[in-house]
Coordinates of C-alpha atoms in Angstrom, one line a residue:
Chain A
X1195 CA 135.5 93.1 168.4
X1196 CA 134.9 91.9 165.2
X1197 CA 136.3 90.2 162.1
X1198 CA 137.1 92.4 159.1
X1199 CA 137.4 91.3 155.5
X1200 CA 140.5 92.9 154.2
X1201 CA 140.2 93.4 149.9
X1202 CA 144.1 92.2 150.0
X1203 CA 144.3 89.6 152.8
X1204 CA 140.8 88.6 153.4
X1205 CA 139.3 87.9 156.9
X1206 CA 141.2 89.0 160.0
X1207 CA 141.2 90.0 163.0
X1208 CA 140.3 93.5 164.3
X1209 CA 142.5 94.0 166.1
X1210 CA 145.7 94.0 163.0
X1211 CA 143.3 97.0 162.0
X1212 CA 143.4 100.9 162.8
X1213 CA 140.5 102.8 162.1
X1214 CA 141.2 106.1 159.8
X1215 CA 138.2 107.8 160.0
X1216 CA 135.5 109.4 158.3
X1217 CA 135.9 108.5 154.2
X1218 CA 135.4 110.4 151.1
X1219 CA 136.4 114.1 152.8
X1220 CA 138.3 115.4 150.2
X1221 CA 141.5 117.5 150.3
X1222 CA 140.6 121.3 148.8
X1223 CA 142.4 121.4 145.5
X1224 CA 142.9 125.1 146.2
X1225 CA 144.4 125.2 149.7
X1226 CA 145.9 128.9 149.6
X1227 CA 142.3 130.3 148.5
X1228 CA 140.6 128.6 151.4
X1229 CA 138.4 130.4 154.3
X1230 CA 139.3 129.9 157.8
X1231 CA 135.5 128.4 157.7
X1232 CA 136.2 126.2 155.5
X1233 CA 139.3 124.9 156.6
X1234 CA 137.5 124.3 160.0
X1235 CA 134.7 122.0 157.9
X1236 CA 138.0 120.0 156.0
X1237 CA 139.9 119.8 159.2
X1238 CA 137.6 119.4 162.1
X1239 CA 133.8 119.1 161.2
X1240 CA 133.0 115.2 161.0
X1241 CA 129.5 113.7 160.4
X1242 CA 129.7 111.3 163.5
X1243 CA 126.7 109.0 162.2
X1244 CA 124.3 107.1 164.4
X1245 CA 124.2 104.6 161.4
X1246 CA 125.5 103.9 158.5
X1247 CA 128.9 105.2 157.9
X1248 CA 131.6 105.3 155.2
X1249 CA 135.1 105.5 156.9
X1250 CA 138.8 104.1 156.1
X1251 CA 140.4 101.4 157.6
X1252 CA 144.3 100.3 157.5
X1253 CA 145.5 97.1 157.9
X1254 CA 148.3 98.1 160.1
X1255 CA 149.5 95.1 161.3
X1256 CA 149.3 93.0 157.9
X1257 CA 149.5 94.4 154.3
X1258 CA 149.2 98.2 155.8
X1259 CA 147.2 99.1 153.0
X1260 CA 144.3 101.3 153.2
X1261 CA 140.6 100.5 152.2
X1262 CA 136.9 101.8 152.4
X1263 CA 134.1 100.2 154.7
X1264 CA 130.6 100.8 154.9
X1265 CA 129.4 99.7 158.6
X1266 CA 126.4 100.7 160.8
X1267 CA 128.1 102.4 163.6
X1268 CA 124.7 101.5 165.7
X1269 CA 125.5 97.8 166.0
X1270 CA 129.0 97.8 164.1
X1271 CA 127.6 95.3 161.4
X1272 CA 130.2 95.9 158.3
X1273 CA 127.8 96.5 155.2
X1274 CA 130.5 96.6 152.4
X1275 CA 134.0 96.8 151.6
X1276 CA 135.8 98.4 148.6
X1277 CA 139.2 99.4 147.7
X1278 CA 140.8 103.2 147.7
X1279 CA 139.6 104.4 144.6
X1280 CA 136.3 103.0 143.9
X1281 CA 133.2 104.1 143.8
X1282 CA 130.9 104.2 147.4
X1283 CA 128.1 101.0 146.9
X1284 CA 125.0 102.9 146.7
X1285 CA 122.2 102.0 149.6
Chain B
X1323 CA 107.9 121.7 199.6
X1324 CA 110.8 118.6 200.2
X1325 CA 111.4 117.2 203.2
X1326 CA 115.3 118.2 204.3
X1327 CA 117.1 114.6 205.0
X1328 CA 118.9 114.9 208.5
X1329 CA 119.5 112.2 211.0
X1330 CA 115.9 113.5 212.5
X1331 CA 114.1 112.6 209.1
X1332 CA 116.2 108.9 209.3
X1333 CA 115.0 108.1 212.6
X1334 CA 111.6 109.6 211.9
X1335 CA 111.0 107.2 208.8
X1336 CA 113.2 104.1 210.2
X1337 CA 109.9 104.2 212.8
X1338 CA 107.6 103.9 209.7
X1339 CA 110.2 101.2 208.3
X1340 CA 111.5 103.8 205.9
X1341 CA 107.9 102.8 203.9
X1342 CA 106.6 106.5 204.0
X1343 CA 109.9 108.9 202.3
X1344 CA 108.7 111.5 199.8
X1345 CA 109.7 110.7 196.4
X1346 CA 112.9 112.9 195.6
X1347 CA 111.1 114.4 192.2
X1348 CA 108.4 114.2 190.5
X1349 CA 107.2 112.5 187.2
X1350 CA 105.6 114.8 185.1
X1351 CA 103.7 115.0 181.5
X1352 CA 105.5 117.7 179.2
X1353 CA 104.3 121.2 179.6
X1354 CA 103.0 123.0 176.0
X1355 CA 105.6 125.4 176.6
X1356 CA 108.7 126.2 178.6
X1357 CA 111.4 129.0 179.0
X1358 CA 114.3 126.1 178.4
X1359 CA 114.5 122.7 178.3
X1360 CA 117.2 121.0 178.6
X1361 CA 118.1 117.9 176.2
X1362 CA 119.7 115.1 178.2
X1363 CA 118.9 114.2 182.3
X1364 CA 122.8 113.1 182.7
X1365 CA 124.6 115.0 185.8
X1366 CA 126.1 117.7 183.4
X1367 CA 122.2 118.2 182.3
X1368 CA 120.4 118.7 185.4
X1369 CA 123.3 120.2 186.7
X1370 CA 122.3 122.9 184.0
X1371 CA 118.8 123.0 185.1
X1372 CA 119.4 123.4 189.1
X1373 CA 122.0 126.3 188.5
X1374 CA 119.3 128.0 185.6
X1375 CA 116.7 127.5 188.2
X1376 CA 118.6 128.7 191.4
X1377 CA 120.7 131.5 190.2
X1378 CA 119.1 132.3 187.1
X1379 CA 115.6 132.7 188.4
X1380 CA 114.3 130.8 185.2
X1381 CA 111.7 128.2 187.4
X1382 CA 109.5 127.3 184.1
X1383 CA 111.9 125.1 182.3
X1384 CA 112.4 121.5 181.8
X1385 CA 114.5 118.2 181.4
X1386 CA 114.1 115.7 178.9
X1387 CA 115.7 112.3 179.1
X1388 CA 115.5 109.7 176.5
X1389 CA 115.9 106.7 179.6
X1390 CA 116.6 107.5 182.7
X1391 CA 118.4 110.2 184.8
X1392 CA 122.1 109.5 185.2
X1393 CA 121.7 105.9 183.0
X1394 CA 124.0 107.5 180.3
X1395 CA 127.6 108.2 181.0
X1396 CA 126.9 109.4 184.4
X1397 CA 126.5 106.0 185.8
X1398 CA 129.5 104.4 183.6
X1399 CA 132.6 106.1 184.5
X1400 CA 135.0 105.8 187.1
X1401 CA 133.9 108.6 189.1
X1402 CA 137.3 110.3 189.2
X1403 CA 138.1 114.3 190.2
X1404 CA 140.4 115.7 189.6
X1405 CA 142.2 119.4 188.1
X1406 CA 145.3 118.9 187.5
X1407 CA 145.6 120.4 183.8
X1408 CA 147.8 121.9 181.9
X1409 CA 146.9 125.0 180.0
X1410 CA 145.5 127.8 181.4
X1411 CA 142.0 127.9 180.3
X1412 CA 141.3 124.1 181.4
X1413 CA 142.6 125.1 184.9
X1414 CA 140.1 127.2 185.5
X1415 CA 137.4 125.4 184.1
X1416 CA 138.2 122.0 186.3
X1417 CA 139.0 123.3 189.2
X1418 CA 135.8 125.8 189.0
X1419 CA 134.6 122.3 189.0
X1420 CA 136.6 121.2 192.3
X1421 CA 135.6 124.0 194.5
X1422 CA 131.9 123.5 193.8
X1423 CA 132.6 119.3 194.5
X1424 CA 134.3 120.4 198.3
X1425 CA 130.6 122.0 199.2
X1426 CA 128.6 120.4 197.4
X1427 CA 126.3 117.8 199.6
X1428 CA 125.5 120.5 201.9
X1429 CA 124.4 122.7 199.1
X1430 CA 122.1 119.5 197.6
X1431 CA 121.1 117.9 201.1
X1432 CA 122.2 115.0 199.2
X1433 CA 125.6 113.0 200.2
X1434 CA 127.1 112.9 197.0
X1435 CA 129.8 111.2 198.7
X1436 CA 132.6 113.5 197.6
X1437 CA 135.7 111.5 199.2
X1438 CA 139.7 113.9 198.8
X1439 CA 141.5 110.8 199.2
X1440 CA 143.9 112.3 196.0
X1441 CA 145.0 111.8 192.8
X1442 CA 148.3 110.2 192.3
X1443 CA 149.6 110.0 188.4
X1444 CA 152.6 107.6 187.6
X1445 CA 155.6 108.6 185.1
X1446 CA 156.8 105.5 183.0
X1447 CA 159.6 106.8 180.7
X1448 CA 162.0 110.5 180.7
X1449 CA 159.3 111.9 178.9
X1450 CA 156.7 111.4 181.2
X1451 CA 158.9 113.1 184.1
X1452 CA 159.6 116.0 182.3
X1453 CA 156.1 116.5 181.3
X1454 CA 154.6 115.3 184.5
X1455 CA 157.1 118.2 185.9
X1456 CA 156.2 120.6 184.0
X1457 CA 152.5 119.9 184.8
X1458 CA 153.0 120.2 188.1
X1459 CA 154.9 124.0 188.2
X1460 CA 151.6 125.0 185.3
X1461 CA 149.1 123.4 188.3
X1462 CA 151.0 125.5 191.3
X1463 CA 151.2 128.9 188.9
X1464 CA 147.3 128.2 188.3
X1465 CA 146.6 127.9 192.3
X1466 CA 145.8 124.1 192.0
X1467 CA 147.8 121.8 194.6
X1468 CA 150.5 119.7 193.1
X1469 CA 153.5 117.9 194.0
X1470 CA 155.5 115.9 192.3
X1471 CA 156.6 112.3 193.8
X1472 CA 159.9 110.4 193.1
X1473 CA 159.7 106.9 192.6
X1474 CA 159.8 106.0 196.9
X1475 CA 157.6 108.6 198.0
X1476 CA 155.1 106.7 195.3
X1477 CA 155.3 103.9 197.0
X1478 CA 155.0 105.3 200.4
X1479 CA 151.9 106.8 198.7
X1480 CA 150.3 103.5 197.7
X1481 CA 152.5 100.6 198.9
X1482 CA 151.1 98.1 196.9
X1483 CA 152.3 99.8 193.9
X1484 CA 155.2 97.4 192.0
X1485 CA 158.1 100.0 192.0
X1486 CA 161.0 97.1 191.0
X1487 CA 163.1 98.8 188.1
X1488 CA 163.0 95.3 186.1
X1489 CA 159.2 95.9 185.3
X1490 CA 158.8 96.6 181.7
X1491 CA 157.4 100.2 182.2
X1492 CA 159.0 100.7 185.6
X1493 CA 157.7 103.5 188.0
X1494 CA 160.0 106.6 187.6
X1495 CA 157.8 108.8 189.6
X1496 CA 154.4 110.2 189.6
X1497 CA 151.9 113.4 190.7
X1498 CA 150.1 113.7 193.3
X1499 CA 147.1 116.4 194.0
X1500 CA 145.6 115.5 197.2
X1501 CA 142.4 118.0 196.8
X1502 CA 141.1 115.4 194.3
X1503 CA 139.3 112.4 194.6
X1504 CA 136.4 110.4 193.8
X1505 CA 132.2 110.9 194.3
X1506 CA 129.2 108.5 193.8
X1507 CA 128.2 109.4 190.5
X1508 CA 124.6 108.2 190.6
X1509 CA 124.3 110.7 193.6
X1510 CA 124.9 113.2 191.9
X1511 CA 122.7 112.8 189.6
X1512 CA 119.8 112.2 191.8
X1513 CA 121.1 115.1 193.8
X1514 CA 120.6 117.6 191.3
X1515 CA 117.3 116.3 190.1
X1516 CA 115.9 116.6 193.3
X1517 CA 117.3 119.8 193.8
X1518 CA 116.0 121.0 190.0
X1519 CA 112.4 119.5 191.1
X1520 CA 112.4 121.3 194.4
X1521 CA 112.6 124.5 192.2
X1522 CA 110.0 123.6 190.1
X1523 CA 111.6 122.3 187.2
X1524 CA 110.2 119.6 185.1
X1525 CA 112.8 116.1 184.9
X1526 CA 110.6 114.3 182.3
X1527 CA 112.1 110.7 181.5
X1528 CA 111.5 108.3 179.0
X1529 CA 111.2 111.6 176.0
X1530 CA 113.9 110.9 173.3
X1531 CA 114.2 114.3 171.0
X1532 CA 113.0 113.5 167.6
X1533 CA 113.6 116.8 165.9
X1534 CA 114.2 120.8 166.2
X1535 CA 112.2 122.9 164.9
X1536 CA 113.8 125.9 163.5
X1537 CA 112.8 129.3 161.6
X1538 CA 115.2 130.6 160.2
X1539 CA 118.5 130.8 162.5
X1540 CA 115.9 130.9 165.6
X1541 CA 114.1 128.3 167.6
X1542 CA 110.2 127.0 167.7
X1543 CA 110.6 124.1 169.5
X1544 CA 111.6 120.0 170.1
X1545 CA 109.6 117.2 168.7
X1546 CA 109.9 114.6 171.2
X1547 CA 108.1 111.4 171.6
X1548 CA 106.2 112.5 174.2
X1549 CA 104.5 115.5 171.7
X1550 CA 105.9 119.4 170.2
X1551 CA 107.5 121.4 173.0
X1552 CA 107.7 124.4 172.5
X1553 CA 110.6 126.9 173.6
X1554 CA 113.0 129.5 172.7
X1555 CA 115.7 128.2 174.3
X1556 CA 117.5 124.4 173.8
X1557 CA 120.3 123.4 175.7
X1558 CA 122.0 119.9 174.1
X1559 CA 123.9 118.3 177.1
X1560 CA 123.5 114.7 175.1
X1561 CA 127.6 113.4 175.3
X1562 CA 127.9 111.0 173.1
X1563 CA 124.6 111.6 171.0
X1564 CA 125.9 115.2 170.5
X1565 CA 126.1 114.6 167.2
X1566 CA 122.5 113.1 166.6
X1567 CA 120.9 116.3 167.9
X1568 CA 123.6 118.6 166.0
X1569 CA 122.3 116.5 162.7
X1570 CA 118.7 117.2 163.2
X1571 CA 119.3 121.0 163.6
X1572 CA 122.2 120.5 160.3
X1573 CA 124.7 121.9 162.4
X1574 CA 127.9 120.1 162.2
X1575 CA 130.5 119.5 165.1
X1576 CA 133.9 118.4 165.6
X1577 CA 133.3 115.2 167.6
X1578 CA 133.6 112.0 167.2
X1579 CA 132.0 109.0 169.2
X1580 CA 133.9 106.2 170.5
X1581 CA 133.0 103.3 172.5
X1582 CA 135.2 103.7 176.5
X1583 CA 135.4 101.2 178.6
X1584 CA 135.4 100.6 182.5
X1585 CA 135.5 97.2 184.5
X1586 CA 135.2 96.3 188.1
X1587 CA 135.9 93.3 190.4
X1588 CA 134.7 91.5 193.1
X1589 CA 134.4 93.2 196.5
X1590 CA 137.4 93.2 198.6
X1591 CA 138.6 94.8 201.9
X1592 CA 140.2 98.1 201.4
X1593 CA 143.6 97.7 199.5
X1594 CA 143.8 101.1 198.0
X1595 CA 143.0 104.4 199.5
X1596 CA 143.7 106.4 196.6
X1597 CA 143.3 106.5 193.0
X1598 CA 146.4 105.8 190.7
X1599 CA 146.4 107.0 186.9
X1600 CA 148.7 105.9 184.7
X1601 CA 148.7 107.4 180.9
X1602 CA 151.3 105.6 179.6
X1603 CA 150.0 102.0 180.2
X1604 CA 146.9 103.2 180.5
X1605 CA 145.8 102.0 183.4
X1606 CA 143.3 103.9 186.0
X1607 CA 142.3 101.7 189.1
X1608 CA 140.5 103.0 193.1
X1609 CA 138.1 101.3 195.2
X1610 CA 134.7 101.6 195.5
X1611 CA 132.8 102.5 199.0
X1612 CA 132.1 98.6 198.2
X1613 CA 134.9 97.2 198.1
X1614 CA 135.0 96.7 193.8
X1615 CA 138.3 98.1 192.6
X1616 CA 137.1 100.4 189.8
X1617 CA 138.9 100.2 186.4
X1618 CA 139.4 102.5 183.6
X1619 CA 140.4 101.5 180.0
X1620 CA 141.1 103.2 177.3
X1621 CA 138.7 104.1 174.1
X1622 CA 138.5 102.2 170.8
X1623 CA 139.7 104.0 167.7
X1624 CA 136.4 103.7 165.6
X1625 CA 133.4 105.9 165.6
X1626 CA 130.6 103.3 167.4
X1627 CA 127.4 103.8 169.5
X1628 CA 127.2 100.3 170.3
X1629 CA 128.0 100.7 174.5
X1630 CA 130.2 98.0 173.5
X1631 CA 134.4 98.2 173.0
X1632 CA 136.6 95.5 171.9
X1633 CA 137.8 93.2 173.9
X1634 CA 141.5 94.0 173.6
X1635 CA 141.2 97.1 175.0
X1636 CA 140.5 95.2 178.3
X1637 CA 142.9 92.9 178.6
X1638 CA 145.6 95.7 177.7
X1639 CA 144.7 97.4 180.4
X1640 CA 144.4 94.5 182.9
X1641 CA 147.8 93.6 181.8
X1642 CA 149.7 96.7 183.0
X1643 CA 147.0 96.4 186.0
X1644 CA 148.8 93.2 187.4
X1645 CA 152.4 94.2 186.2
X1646 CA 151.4 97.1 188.3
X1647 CA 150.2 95.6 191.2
X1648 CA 150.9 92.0 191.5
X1649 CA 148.7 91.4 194.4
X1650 CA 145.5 91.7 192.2
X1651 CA 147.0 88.5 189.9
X1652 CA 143.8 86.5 191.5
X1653 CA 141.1 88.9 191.7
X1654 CA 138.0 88.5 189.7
X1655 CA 136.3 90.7 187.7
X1656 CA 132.4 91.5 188.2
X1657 CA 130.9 93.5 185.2
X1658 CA 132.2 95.6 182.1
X1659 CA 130.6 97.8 180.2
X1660 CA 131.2 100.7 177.6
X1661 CA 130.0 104.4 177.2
X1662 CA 129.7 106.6 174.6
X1663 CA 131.9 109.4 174.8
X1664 CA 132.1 112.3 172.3
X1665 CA 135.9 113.6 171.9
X1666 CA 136.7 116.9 170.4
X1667 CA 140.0 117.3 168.2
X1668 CA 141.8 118.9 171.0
X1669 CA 140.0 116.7 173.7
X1670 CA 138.7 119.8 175.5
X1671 CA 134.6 120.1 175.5
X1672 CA 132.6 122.5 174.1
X1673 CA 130.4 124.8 176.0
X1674 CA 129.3 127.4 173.7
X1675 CA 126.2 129.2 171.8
X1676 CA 125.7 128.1 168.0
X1677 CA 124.8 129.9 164.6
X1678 CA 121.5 129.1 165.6
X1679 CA 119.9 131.5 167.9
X1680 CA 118.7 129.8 171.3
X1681 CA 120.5 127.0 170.8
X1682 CA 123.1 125.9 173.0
X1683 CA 125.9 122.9 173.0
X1684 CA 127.1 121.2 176.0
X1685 CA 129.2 118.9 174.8
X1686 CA 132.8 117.0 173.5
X1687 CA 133.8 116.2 177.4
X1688 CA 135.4 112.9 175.9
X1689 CA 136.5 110.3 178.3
X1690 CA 136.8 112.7 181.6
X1691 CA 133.5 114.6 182.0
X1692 CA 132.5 113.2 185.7
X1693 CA 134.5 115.3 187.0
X1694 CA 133.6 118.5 185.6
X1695 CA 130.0 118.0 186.4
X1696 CA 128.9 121.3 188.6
X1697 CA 131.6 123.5 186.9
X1698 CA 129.8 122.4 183.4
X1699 CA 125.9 122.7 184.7
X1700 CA 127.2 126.6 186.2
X1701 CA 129.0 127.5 183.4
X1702 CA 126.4 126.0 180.7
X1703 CA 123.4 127.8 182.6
X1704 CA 125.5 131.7 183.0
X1705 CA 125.7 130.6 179.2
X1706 CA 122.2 129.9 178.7
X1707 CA 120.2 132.8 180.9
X1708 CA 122.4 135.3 179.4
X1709 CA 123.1 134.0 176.2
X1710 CA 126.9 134.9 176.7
X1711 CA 129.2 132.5 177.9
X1712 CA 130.7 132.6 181.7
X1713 CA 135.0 134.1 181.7
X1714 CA 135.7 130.9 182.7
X1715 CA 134.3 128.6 180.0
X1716 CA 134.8 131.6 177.1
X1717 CA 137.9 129.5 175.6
X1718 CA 135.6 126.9 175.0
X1719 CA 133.6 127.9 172.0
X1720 CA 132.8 126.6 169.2
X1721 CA 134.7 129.1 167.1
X1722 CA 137.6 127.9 168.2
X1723 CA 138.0 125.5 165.5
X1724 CA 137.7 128.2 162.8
X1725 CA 139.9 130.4 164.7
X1726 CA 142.4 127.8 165.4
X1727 CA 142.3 128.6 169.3
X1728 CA 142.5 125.5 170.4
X1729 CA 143.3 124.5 174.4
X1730 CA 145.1 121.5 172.9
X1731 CA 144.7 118.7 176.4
X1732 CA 145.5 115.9 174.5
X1733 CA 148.9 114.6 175.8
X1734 CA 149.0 116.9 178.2
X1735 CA 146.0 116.2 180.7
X1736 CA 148.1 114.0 182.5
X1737 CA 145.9 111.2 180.8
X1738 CA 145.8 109.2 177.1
X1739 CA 142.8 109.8 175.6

């Protein structure tokens, strides 16, 4: 369990929190020109890091907006924070 | 040549003051080069390597383990059996499984402790009844034994089961399949190894892989940190590190790793004779040989390989635990822990070749792998020694998430995921 800075709300709780998965996959532009192979890679194929890991977070049970975290999925240590739309923090 | 345990061998070495018992397998330095080597000495892994050795004739392989054999999941879950699922394909790869657990210590010369004391699975709301029903008449078209329970003959199952209609998630009725059960799960584990040893293979502990060395879409070998091994034939049976080993090939799959928890308590006389599952509260509890009732929780919704889990998982599930059964309101719990389990979009595993010749995944079991464990190690060796997959675990390929074949078990294994 740990405490998660929320850009809108600041510091919570985890557990007002829903994890959303992997971040930065994004949607084909061209969906009807798209190969079952690659449709596989956009739907299912996920990079599952040991490490550090961009994902998306909701806070569900507070402002239910969604936002970017950087956190080290080896010790779940949140590196960085940063809203829908911004760039990643470089390492 | 190992000694076969009987009640002579016990009574030979209590004389000796049990001081003077072969060890059950060796510990040996890494070969140059092997036929196979299998990556990850978890019961699913050495599993692998006893069936490749005994019906596959392939003696010159080996097993490397990062810790220790069966200190992964193997030795964190809640040891439950069972085959009660839905779709077709999943039927016949669990209860593969089942047959194999009902001869299995005889086989190994190794109690594994296999214990048929049944399965029962509790329905909370209309829903659950009419899917629990349903499962049930899939289960009896499929050959595996089910009947389904109304809300008395559940508690005539397992008395001490709260079955009052003011609970807040009362007991509607349940499933029962009596073939299933429970088994020691570091047994197994040791079981197999000593099995694989007998055979010659090679269970080599404290190796972590450190890389794959490919040419081309073909194999060379695994960097480990116990040197280069070479081989032309890898078989990944690393759960929740799946995705570690898939990365240093750059193969991607469709897991994810989340952080499952299991609890138990204190030791107490037997209470409960069975083991009750209950999806919908999530709530999993049977005793240990011990005396520890053994507790299942559910998974956190992050990616983590921390061995950790939050701590509100746990008290969720101890919640509908004592609405459930009252009489536990003053029991204490002993440990906690977490594993890391690897779950597939359509929570059904993945035993299937890759785009990389020689190469072979065992993997995406999720949070109910136990119980598969000698279906999986068959299946994964037929795979391996004849680099097709077995009838029985051809559904589940890899491909199937291009091809859209999914066996979907989520919500329908008779269990939350």
């Amino acid at each position: 369990m740990f405490l998660i800075n929320c850009p809108y709300c600041g510091e919570r709780d985890q557990q007002e929190f829903k994890a959303g998965g992997e971040a930065h996959i994004e949607r084909p532009k061209q969906p009807t020109e798209l190969s079952d192979d690659e449709w596989a890679e956009y739907l299912f194929m996920r990079k599952n890091i040991k490490g550090i890991q961009f994902e998306r977070w909701n806070h569900a049970h507070g402002c239910r907006k969604w936002f970017n975290m950087v956190r080290d999925t080896s010790n779940d240590e949140i590196k960085a924070i940063y809203k829908m739309g911004e760039k990643p923090p470089s390492q | 040549m190992k000694n076969k345990y009987s009640v002579f061998s016990l009574i030979k070495n209590a004389l000796s003051y049990h001081e003077n018992w072969q060890r059950a397998w060796k510990d040996p330095a890494p070969k140059k080069e092997y036929d196979a080597v299998i990556v990850g000495g978890g019961g699913h892994g050495l599993a692998t390597a006893y069936y490749l050795a005994k019906k596959h004739n392939m003696n010159n392989i080996a097993v490397v383990e990062k810790g220790w054999i069966g200190g992964g999941n193997t030795g964190r879950n809640t040891t439950i059996i069972r085959s009660n699922y839905l779709w077709d394909a999943s039927a016949g790869l669990y209860d593969h499984a089942l047959k194999i657990w009902e001869g299995l210590s005889q086989e190994l010369n190794y109690n594994v402790m296999f214990s048929q004391r049944g399965v029962m699975n509790l329905a909370h709301n209309l829903q659950d009844v009419r899917d629990l029903k349903r499962r049930t008449h899939a289960n009896r078209l499929n050959g595996i034994d089910a009947v389904y329970l109304s809300t008395e003959e559940v508690k005539k199952f397992c008395p001490i089961i709260n079955t009052s209609p003011d609970i807040r998630y009362p007991v509607l009725g349940g499933t029962l399949q009596r073939r299933a059960g429970t088994a020691r799960h570091d047994a197994v584990a040791w079981g197999y190894a000593r099995g694989a040893d007998a055979m010659g293979v090679d269970i080599i502990q404290n190796c972590e892989v450190k890389g794959i060395k490919r040419n081309g879409d073909s194999l060379e070998g695994i960097e480990t940190t116990k040197g280069f091994i070479k081989t032309k034939k890898v078989g990944v049976v690393a759960a929740g590190h799946s995705s570690v080993i898939a990365n240093m090939a750059g193969l991607r799959l469709p897991l994810e790793s989340k952080p499952l928890q299991a609890l138990v308590s204190e030791p107490v006389k037997p209470i409960i004779d069975t083991v009750v599952m209950s999806n919908a509260v999530h709530a999993y509890v049977s005793q240990s040989d011990k005396g520890e009732l053994v507790i299942g929780a559910g998974t956190d919704d992050y990616v983590s390989y921390t061995q950790k889990g939050s701590h509100q998982i746990v008290e969720g599930t101890l919640n509908a635990i004592l609405e459930l059964y009252p009489i536990f309101s003053r029991m204490r719990m002993l440990r906690q822990w977490g594993g890391i389990v690897d779950i597939c979009p359509d929570a059904s595993p993945i035993l299937s070749k890759t785009s990389i010749k020689g190469l072979y995944f065992n993997c995406g079991w999720g949070t109910g792998g136990f119980k598969a464990t000698p279906g999986s190690g068959d299946l994964f060796a037929h795979t391996i020694a004849n680099d097709e997959p077995h009838k029985l675990n051809a559904a589940f390929n890899l491909n199937r998430f291009v091809s859209g074949d999914l066996v979907d078990e989520h919500g329908a294994a008779a269990v939350a995921h």
